[in-house]
């Protein structure tokens, strides 16, 4: 998937791409986190909401 395709992707298409990206950032450790942090703008409500959902998933609080 190209970055330009993300804006039109549905949840089922985007989820595996996001999972792979998050896993790779995890493998990169702190350098991956710092690279992501450089991309996130302060006060980005969409990012903040997504981060909350990801935290719920990581904690096992979100299921089908």
mmCIF file of C-alpha atoms in Angstrom:
data_model
loop_
_atom_site.group_PDB
_atom_site.id
_atom_site.type_symbol
_atom_site.label_atom_id
_atom_site.label_comp_id
_atom_site.label_asym_id
_atom_site.label_seq_id
_atom_site.Cartn_x
_atom_site.Cartn_y
_atom_site.Cartn_z
ATOM 1 C CA UNK A 1 0.000 0.000 0.000
ATOM 2 C CA UNK A 2 1.255 3.438 -0.896
ATOM 3 C CA UNK A 3 0.873 6.353 1.499
ATOM 4 C CA UNK A 4 -1.494 8.043 -0.958
ATOM 5 C CA UNK A 5 -3.837 5.020 -0.684
ATOM 6 C CA UNK A 6 -4.267 5.398 3.080
ATOM 7 C CA UNK A 7 -6.787 8.234 2.845
ATOM 8 C CA UNK A 8 -9.239 6.003 0.971
ATOM 9 C CA UNK A 9 -8.504 2.683 2.699
ATOM 10 C CA UNK A 10 -11.220 1.018 4.731
ATOM 11 C CA UNK A 11 -10.570 -0.490 8.163
ATOM 12 C CA UNK A 12 -10.106 -4.063 6.902
ATOM 13 C CA UNK A 13 -7.504 -2.958 4.366
ATOM 14 C CA UNK A 14 -5.662 -0.573 6.651
ATOM 15 C CA UNK A 15 -5.503 -2.702 9.814
ATOM 16 C CA UNK A 16 -2.887 -5.239 8.596
ATOM 17 C CA UNK A 17 -0.708 -2.434 7.257
ATOM 18 C CA UNK A 18 -0.900 -0.569 10.557
ATOM 19 C CA UNK A 19 -0.155 -3.730 12.525
ATOM 20 C CA UNK A 20 2.934 -4.444 10.428
ATOM 21 C CA UNK A 21 4.133 -0.845 10.836
ATOM 22 C CA UNK A 22 3.575 -0.853 14.605
ATOM 23 C CA UNK A 23 5.350 -4.189 14.971
ATOM 24 C CA UNK A 24 8.311 -2.901 12.952
ATOM 25 C CA UNK A 25 8.479 0.257 15.073
ATOM 26 C CA UNK A 26 8.506 -2.001 18.123
ATOM 27 C CA UNK A 27 11.437 -3.924 16.672
ATOM 28 C CA UNK A 28 13.277 -0.662 16.145
ATOM 29 C CA UNK A 29 12.730 0.260 19.790
ATOM 30 C CA UNK A 30 13.409 3.766 20.977
ATOM 31 C CA UNK A 31 14.630 4.943 17.579
ATOM 32 C CA UNK A 32 11.302 3.867 16.075
ATOM 33 C CA UNK A 33 9.386 5.689 18.790
ATOM 34 C CA UNK A 34 11.443 8.843 18.324
ATOM 35 C CA UNK A 35 10.943 8.748 14.545
ATOM 36 C CA UNK A 36 7.172 8.456 15.051
ATOM 37 C CA UNK A 37 7.175 11.218 17.666
ATOM 38 C CA UNK A 38 8.823 13.562 15.162
ATOM 39 C CA UNK A 39 5.863 13.015 12.817
ATOM 40 C CA UNK A 40 3.117 13.635 15.377
ATOM 41 C CA UNK A 41 1.951 17.205 15.753
ATOM 42 C CA UNK A 42 1.065 18.475 19.230
ATOM 43 C CA UNK A 43 -2.683 18.471 19.713
ATOM 44 C CA UNK A 44 -3.383 15.989 16.883
ATOM 45 C CA UNK A 45 -6.798 14.738 18.001
ATOM 46 C CA UNK A 46 -6.902 11.946 15.405
ATOM 47 C CA UNK A 47 -3.576 10.588 16.606
ATOM 48 C CA UNK A 48 -4.617 10.878 20.250
ATOM 49 C CA UNK A 49 -7.803 8.917 19.591
ATOM 50 C CA UNK A 50 -5.947 6.247 17.640
ATOM 51 C CA UNK A 51 -3.358 5.956 20.413
ATOM 52 C CA UNK A 52 -6.139 5.376 22.955
ATOM 53 C CA UNK A 53 -7.638 2.607 20.809
ATOM 54 C CA UNK A 54 -4.214 1.002 20.380
ATOM 55 C CA UNK A 55 -3.648 1.173 24.149
ATOM 56 C CA UNK A 56 -6.999 -0.584 24.677
ATOM 57 C CA UNK A 57 -6.017 -3.279 22.182
ATOM 58 C CA UNK A 58 -2.620 -3.745 23.845
ATOM 59 C CA UNK A 59 -4.337 -4.088 27.240
ATOM 60 C CA UNK A 60 -6.761 -6.688 25.873
ATOM 61 C CA UNK A 61 -9.757 -4.416 26.471
ATOM 62 C CA UNK A 62 -11.018 -4.395 22.883
ATOM 63 C CA UNK A 63 -12.458 -7.438 21.200
ATOM 64 C CA UNK A 64 -15.019 -8.064 18.449
#
